[in-house]
């Protein structure tokens, strides 16, 4: 069944998330004014567009970061990621939104938000531009199947009917937050059109879980700046992040944990002995804390640690090291001192898992960038097909990087398609 009025659309963009909206806007902007037959349709399975934009950045939408470079991303090679980011950098994003009337501010961390601190401002600006341009937006159009026809056109099949188009942008996202419509079906459709998907697709920017009786779980609600490190079995540092760390009833969350999660999960998949280690006092070492604990005065252990660590945490670490928190510091044995210093600076975390795609902010893995022509984001294996956003094998750190990838890759796909 072919819906008659849609039959001759030139371009369809599947997925109206950040990347798809961007691709549609730029595709719409380059349509010549008198080109009556050039039709661009933007399809999304959701009834309401932009659910993920609205929940992003705690409802404030961290649209980009002051300093963006390929080192803030993982997945495909830095060179490949850089090629796309260079085409539409952070200042291009800032300029783009300013022209749409979105006033932005830079926070001390370098993160960039709308001055309204409200993600609706960003979504409304994007949707306003979609409406202004000669684009057709169809919501509640969930695409079930994509077929490449012999004449090179694409058949897009959904419950609402089928559409035939000349060119296609796949911007269906990854698997994170499936309730927003990004449930990995885009990967299956890309595969059907000849693409590969990385052997592993896993949650990134995701909280991590710890065993039920672990001391961190008893500290639920505590937030502290801590350093997290992924180490190989031989003790080699594979990744490290120092930032705010949140102890929760299930384990750990907060920026440092979200940032390191994909590196930890990836390392474990290759080396089951890789470990995640926390330093509750970034910058200190087992040796420096050992020296601190050699203080000869009347204070208790917990009193010596006061001012450096929250008391709840000090007590929990003492318990873990089998040290009585009220013990006068001068009576601490050498072994107890070393053990407590290790708990403070090198506590291994026996991670039991992650909180999954239901809460993960992004997806690690997807279509490898080597399968795309990065000057256009056109597929090398299926001409006429373009890909952008999180469906690609690119995931960024917390801080606006993932949207920057969506804007940049969406821009390149949009102007090229
Ligand atoms: C809680 C949360 C907070 C975040 N905060 C930030 C932040 O502050 N800053 C930042 O940079 N990044 C943030 N991110 C990450 C960022 O939101 C994503 O990386 C980005 O939105 C990805 O854009 P996308 O367009 O590629 O995919 P998506 O936003 O996932 O959009 C894909 C769209 O495709 C549609 N779709 C999927 N399959 C089909 C189908 N078969 N048929 C039709 N439509 C389909 C979906 O309905 C969806 O609308 C956050 C993510 C989450 C989950």
XYZ file of C-alpha atoms and ligand atoms in Angstrom:
470
model
C 0.000 0.000 0.000
C 1.422 3.379 -0.980
C -0.066 6.479 0.594
C -0.849 8.534 -2.543
C 0.071 12.002 -1.283
C 3.423 10.847 0.054
C 4.525 8.844 -2.943
C 6.856 11.368 -4.476
C 8.710 12.699 -1.453
C 12.324 13.289 -2.395
C 13.744 12.829 1.037
C 12.524 11.131 4.191
C 14.182 11.608 7.537
C 13.337 8.871 9.991
C 13.568 9.985 13.609
C 12.840 13.511 14.810
C 15.224 13.584 17.752
C 18.078 16.084 17.961
C 19.938 14.696 14.908
C 16.842 14.185 12.740
C 15.471 17.671 13.497
C 18.836 19.168 12.624
C 19.083 17.172 9.389
C 15.516 18.171 8.434
C 16.145 21.859 9.126
C 19.280 21.941 6.994
C 17.703 19.865 4.251
C 14.744 22.279 4.319
C 16.996 25.348 4.292
C 18.807 24.302 1.137
C 15.641 23.623 -0.884
C 15.418 26.359 -3.559
C 12.394 28.619 -2.901
C 10.711 27.875 -6.227
C 11.252 24.114 -6.081
C 7.654 23.034 -5.656
C 8.324 19.366 -6.136
C 11.121 19.011 -3.603
C 9.515 17.377 -0.652
C 11.137 16.468 2.618
C 9.185 14.417 5.132
C 10.236 13.935 8.720
C 8.783 10.818 10.331
C 8.756 9.827 13.970
C 7.075 6.985 15.815
C 6.335 9.164 18.824
C 3.088 11.072 19.234
C 4.979 14.009 20.696
C 8.358 15.022 19.374
C 11.414 15.692 21.491
C 10.907 13.624 24.655
C 14.645 13.109 25.022
C 15.467 16.774 24.486
C 12.992 17.657 27.225
C 14.540 15.326 29.827
C 18.108 16.201 28.875
C 20.410 18.032 31.249
C 17.938 17.533 34.094
C 15.265 19.326 32.046
C 17.643 22.207 31.195
C 19.178 20.751 27.980
C 22.935 21.100 27.956
C 23.140 21.807 24.219
C 26.914 21.802 23.827
C 30.219 22.490 25.563
C 32.618 25.386 25.295
C 35.474 23.040 24.403
C 34.641 20.127 22.156
C 37.203 17.849 20.607
C 37.377 14.260 19.503
C 39.021 13.204 22.792
C 35.653 13.734 24.491
C 34.182 10.861 22.477
C 34.573 7.103 22.169
C 33.499 4.490 19.633
C 34.818 5.162 16.145
C 38.331 6.579 15.684
C 39.088 10.152 16.881
C 40.086 11.108 13.326
C 36.751 10.041 11.912
C 34.792 11.790 14.686
C 36.901 14.954 14.279
C 36.111 15.152 10.555
C 32.415 15.511 11.298
C 32.785 17.768 14.349
C 34.928 20.205 12.356
C 32.110 20.796 9.888
C 29.804 22.155 12.576
C 31.605 23.020 15.795
C 30.361 24.257 19.167
C 30.394 27.890 18.028
C 28.281 26.906 15.003
C 25.760 25.358 17.408
C 25.746 28.482 19.558
C 25.250 30.652 16.485
C 22.557 28.322 15.108
C 20.519 28.529 18.310
C 21.105 32.264 18.712
C 19.614 32.781 15.240
C 16.617 30.718 16.310
C 16.211 33.127 19.219
C 17.623 30.851 21.928
C 19.783 32.892 24.255
C 22.513 30.769 25.786
C 24.803 30.913 28.791
C 28.080 29.224 29.606
C 28.453 27.776 33.088
C 31.791 27.578 34.943
C 32.153 23.940 33.879
C 32.045 25.041 30.204
C 28.592 23.503 29.697
C 26.221 25.577 27.594
C 22.530 25.889 28.452
C 19.631 28.108 27.393
C 19.375 31.097 29.766
C 15.819 29.997 30.549
C 17.230 26.772 32.110
C 14.359 25.078 30.326
C 14.721 22.464 27.584
C 11.333 23.534 26.162
C 13.057 26.666 24.833
C 15.371 24.506 22.707
C 12.684 22.129 21.485
C 10.248 24.931 20.642
C 12.930 26.766 18.642
C 13.708 23.637 16.618
C 10.053 22.834 16.008
C 9.354 26.466 15.113
C 12.025 26.287 12.427
C 10.676 22.970 11.123
C 7.250 24.612 10.769
C 8.686 27.668 8.978
C 10.450 25.536 6.381
C 8.838 23.511 3.579
C 8.971 20.286 5.580
C 6.272 17.798 6.373
C 6.394 16.414 9.904
C 4.467 13.212 10.551
C 4.243 11.990 14.118
C 2.980 8.565 15.279
C 4.649 7.121 12.172
C 6.650 4.232 13.496
C 8.759 2.725 10.715
C 8.779 -1.053 10.864
C 10.670 -1.932 7.709
C 12.891 -0.346 5.093
C 13.371 -1.813 1.645
C 15.749 -0.784 -1.080
C 13.970 -1.082 -4.422
C 15.597 -2.128 -7.700
C 15.321 1.446 -9.037
C 17.361 2.717 -6.075
C 14.397 4.252 -4.203
C 13.469 3.298 -0.663
C 10.198 1.897 0.570
C 9.413 2.917 4.137
C 6.842 0.670 5.732
C 4.941 1.530 8.894
C 1.602 0.617 10.420
C 0.196 3.805 8.851
C 1.176 2.750 5.341
C 4.174 2.801 3.021
C 6.066 5.699 1.493
C 8.480 5.664 -1.409
C 11.342 8.155 -1.397
C 14.493 8.845 -3.356
C 16.800 9.482 -0.407
C 16.714 8.597 3.205
C 18.243 9.844 6.452
C 18.239 7.355 9.289
C 18.321 9.259 12.596
C 16.620 6.752 14.854
C 19.076 7.048 17.763
C 20.455 4.098 19.702
C 18.896 2.022 22.474
C 18.978 4.427 25.401
C 15.749 5.479 27.095
C 13.617 3.148 24.923
C 10.381 4.681 26.216
C 11.196 7.746 24.098
C 11.073 5.574 20.958
C 14.810 4.851 20.556
C 14.777 1.124 21.109
C 17.448 -0.135 18.725
C 15.080 -0.857 15.838
C 17.108 1.601 13.773
C 20.092 -0.744 14.094
C 18.050 -3.610 12.643
C 16.925 -1.388 9.741
C 20.498 -0.213 9.049
C 21.606 -3.837 9.021
C 18.877 -4.718 6.543
C 20.242 -2.032 4.230
C 23.703 -3.604 4.322
C 25.396 -1.950 7.304
C 27.119 -3.697 10.131
C 26.595 -2.846 13.767
C 29.547 -3.012 16.171
C 29.806 -6.442 17.841
C 28.932 -4.813 21.157
C 26.145 -2.313 21.768
C 25.974 -1.376 25.446
C 24.783 1.398 27.756
C 27.038 4.431 28.236
C 26.687 7.292 30.725
C 24.977 4.780 32.992
C 24.924 4.347 36.809
C 26.679 1.244 38.172
C 25.455 -1.239 40.758
C 27.211 -2.735 43.800
C 26.447 -5.754 46.009
C 23.648 -5.333 48.533
C 25.840 -5.036 51.616
C 28.508 -2.831 50.097
C 29.490 0.184 52.203
C 28.719 2.615 49.343
C 25.059 1.574 49.362
C 24.837 2.382 53.066
C 25.986 5.923 52.204
C 23.024 6.578 49.895
C 22.572 10.306 49.290
C 26.218 11.223 49.878
C 27.835 13.313 47.118
C 31.582 13.827 47.018
C 34.203 14.816 44.470
C 36.116 11.581 43.872
C 38.488 10.068 41.320
C 37.490 6.870 39.539
C 39.950 4.772 37.634
C 39.646 1.678 35.440
C 42.682 -0.561 35.876
C 43.807 -3.590 33.967
C 44.730 -6.767 35.850
C 48.359 -5.565 35.778
C 47.387 -2.266 37.383
C 47.655 -0.167 34.210
C 45.366 2.874 34.208
C 42.920 2.510 31.303
C 40.676 5.511 32.029
C 40.101 7.956 34.863
C 37.636 10.714 35.689
C 37.494 13.038 38.684
C 34.166 14.679 39.352
C 31.122 14.675 41.576
C 30.247 11.129 42.680
C 26.917 10.096 44.149
C 26.386 7.101 46.449
C 22.930 5.614 45.943
C 20.780 2.801 47.316
C 21.873 0.625 44.350
C 25.518 1.680 43.962
C 27.045 4.712 42.279
C 25.973 7.534 40.018
C 26.941 11.161 39.310
C 29.125 12.651 36.551
C 32.360 10.758 37.338
C 30.545 7.412 37.359
C 28.525 8.148 34.213
C 31.683 9.231 32.395
C 33.698 6.175 33.366
C 30.892 3.629 32.969
C 31.429 2.897 29.242
C 35.187 2.482 29.746
C 34.661 0.130 32.664
C 32.000 -1.939 30.877
C 34.130 -2.083 27.752
C 37.270 -3.073 29.671
C 35.410 -5.835 31.524
C 34.087 -7.267 28.272
C 37.664 -7.748 27.086
C 39.303 -8.492 30.420
C 37.130 -9.883 33.241
C 39.846 -8.947 35.754
C 39.765 -5.211 34.930
C 38.779 -3.260 38.042
C 37.161 0.023 38.988
C 38.953 1.784 41.848
C 37.829 4.881 43.738
C 39.970 7.523 45.427
C 37.798 9.452 47.873
C 40.491 12.128 48.202
C 41.605 12.990 44.632
C 45.248 14.019 44.523
C 46.147 12.041 47.657
C 47.930 8.693 47.585
C 48.087 5.710 49.915
C 51.510 7.037 50.980
C 50.368 10.600 51.662
C 47.367 9.414 53.693
C 49.573 6.909 55.517
C 51.789 9.846 56.516
C 48.774 11.893 57.605
C 47.623 9.016 59.821
C 51.005 8.904 61.544
C 50.063 12.071 63.450
C 51.019 11.740 67.077
C 48.333 13.484 69.134
C 45.240 12.688 71.180
C 42.689 12.966 68.418
C 40.642 9.981 67.275
C 41.015 8.532 63.759
C 37.706 10.040 62.664
C 38.741 13.448 64.068
C 41.934 13.406 61.982
C 39.909 12.667 58.852
C 37.321 15.342 59.711
C 37.434 18.270 57.277
C 38.820 16.010 54.584
C 36.038 13.461 54.335
C 32.373 13.513 55.394
C 32.086 11.820 58.797
C 29.634 9.158 57.525
C 32.141 8.133 54.901
C 35.093 8.162 57.341
C 33.222 5.869 59.701
C 32.207 3.489 56.907
C 35.800 3.323 55.622
C 37.109 2.708 59.143
C 34.636 -0.133 59.532
C 35.760 -1.618 56.211
C 39.385 -1.408 57.360
C 38.448 -2.930 60.745
C 39.582 0.237 62.527
C 37.653 1.609 65.505
C 36.755 5.210 64.431
C 37.087 6.524 67.989
C 40.541 4.977 68.506
C 43.231 7.565 69.392
C 45.290 8.014 66.248
C 48.540 7.314 68.098
C 47.326 3.774 68.831
C 46.708 2.885 65.194
C 48.903 -0.054 64.162
C 50.984 0.159 60.991
C 48.855 -2.472 59.214
C 45.586 -0.778 60.227
C 46.936 2.559 59.004
C 47.935 1.120 55.635
C 44.628 -0.662 55.313
C 42.656 2.533 56.042
C 44.829 4.550 53.613
C 44.053 1.987 50.895
C 40.307 2.201 51.631
C 40.547 5.970 51.204
C 42.729 6.132 48.086
C 42.397 2.807 46.311
C 39.142 1.144 47.195
C 38.286 -1.480 44.545
C 34.591 -1.419 43.679
C 33.077 -4.875 43.043
C 30.637 -3.629 40.380
C 27.809 -6.107 39.795
C 26.365 -4.457 36.690
C 24.817 -1.298 35.272
C 21.330 0.202 35.314
C 20.767 -0.617 31.656
C 19.383 1.205 28.649
C 16.284 2.199 30.616
C 18.307 4.904 32.339
C 21.512 5.159 30.247
C 21.940 8.579 28.630
C 23.594 7.215 25.510
C 24.431 4.075 23.590
C 27.958 2.836 22.975
C 28.263 1.087 19.614
C 26.211 1.344 16.446
C 27.050 1.841 12.774
C 30.850 2.242 12.421
C 31.842 5.585 10.871
C 34.147 3.782 8.426
C 30.984 2.661 6.604
C 30.064 6.292 5.860
C 31.476 8.975 3.635
C 32.160 11.511 6.379
C 32.025 14.504 4.056
C 28.310 13.795 3.542
C 27.323 11.098 6.091
C 26.160 9.036 3.108
C 26.407 5.313 3.390
C 29.242 3.658 1.487
C 27.253 0.432 1.259
C 23.830 1.818 0.340
C 23.955 4.979 -1.793
C 21.115 7.384 -1.089
C 21.063 6.436 2.594
C 22.479 8.914 5.128
C 22.994 8.343 8.851
C 23.422 10.774 11.740
C 23.231 11.022 15.521
C 23.409 8.276 18.070
C 22.752 5.469 15.587
C 26.430 5.916 14.683
C 29.188 4.323 16.728
C 29.986 7.542 18.621
C 29.299 8.328 22.275
C 30.452 11.361 24.157
C 31.154 12.370 27.726
C 28.652 14.114 29.896
C 28.600 17.878 29.287
C 26.805 18.589 25.994
C 29.048 16.459 23.773
C 26.338 14.044 22.663
C 24.094 16.835 21.452
C 27.083 18.400 19.700
C 27.534 15.120 17.828
C 23.817 15.121 16.946
C 23.941 18.753 15.691
C 27.170 18.235 13.710
C 26.298 14.915 12.092
C 22.698 16.076 11.523
C 23.962 19.217 9.805
C 26.292 17.280 7.486
C 23.571 14.753 6.588
C 20.964 17.502 6.115
C 22.947 19.701 3.741
C 24.147 16.657 1.810
C 20.935 14.683 1.386
C 18.176 11.472 30.457
C 19.078 11.970 29.362
C 19.710 13.192 29.495
C 20.574 13.653 28.492
N 21.147 14.876 28.642
C 21.983 15.330 27.673
C 22.524 16.631 27.747
O 22.164 17.444 28.608
N 23.440 16.999 26.800
C 23.802 16.151 25.780
O 24.643 16.538 24.961
N 23.251 14.935 25.652
C 22.344 14.520 26.561
N 21.766 13.285 26.416
C 22.082 12.487 25.218
C 21.316 13.051 24.008
O 19.977 13.304 24.396
C 21.338 12.069 22.833
O 22.656 11.705 22.541
C 20.685 12.675 21.598
O 19.379 13.089 21.903
C 20.662 11.679 20.452
O 19.949 12.242 19.408
P 19.424 11.353 18.179
O 18.549 12.273 17.395
O 20.536 10.681 17.520
O 18.548 10.201 18.832
P 17.211 10.297 19.698
O 17.161 11.554 20.454
O 17.158 9.023 20.459
O 16.041 10.383 18.629
C 15.663 9.304 17.820
C 14.245 9.523 17.335
O 13.932 8.492 16.418
C 12.631 8.016 16.656
N 12.566 6.642 16.201
C 13.321 5.589 16.616
N 12.984 4.477 15.944
C 12.000 4.837 15.077
C 11.237 4.120 14.105
N 11.424 2.814 13.894
N 10.294 4.796 13.395
C 10.091 6.144 13.587
N 10.785 6.856 14.504
C 11.724 6.204 15.224
C 12.426 8.159 18.149
O 11.060 8.263 18.483
C 13.223 9.442 18.453
O 12.382 10.573 18.376
C 20.849 12.834 27.367
C 20.189 11.626 27.224
C 19.302 11.184 28.199
C 18.595 9.871 28.006
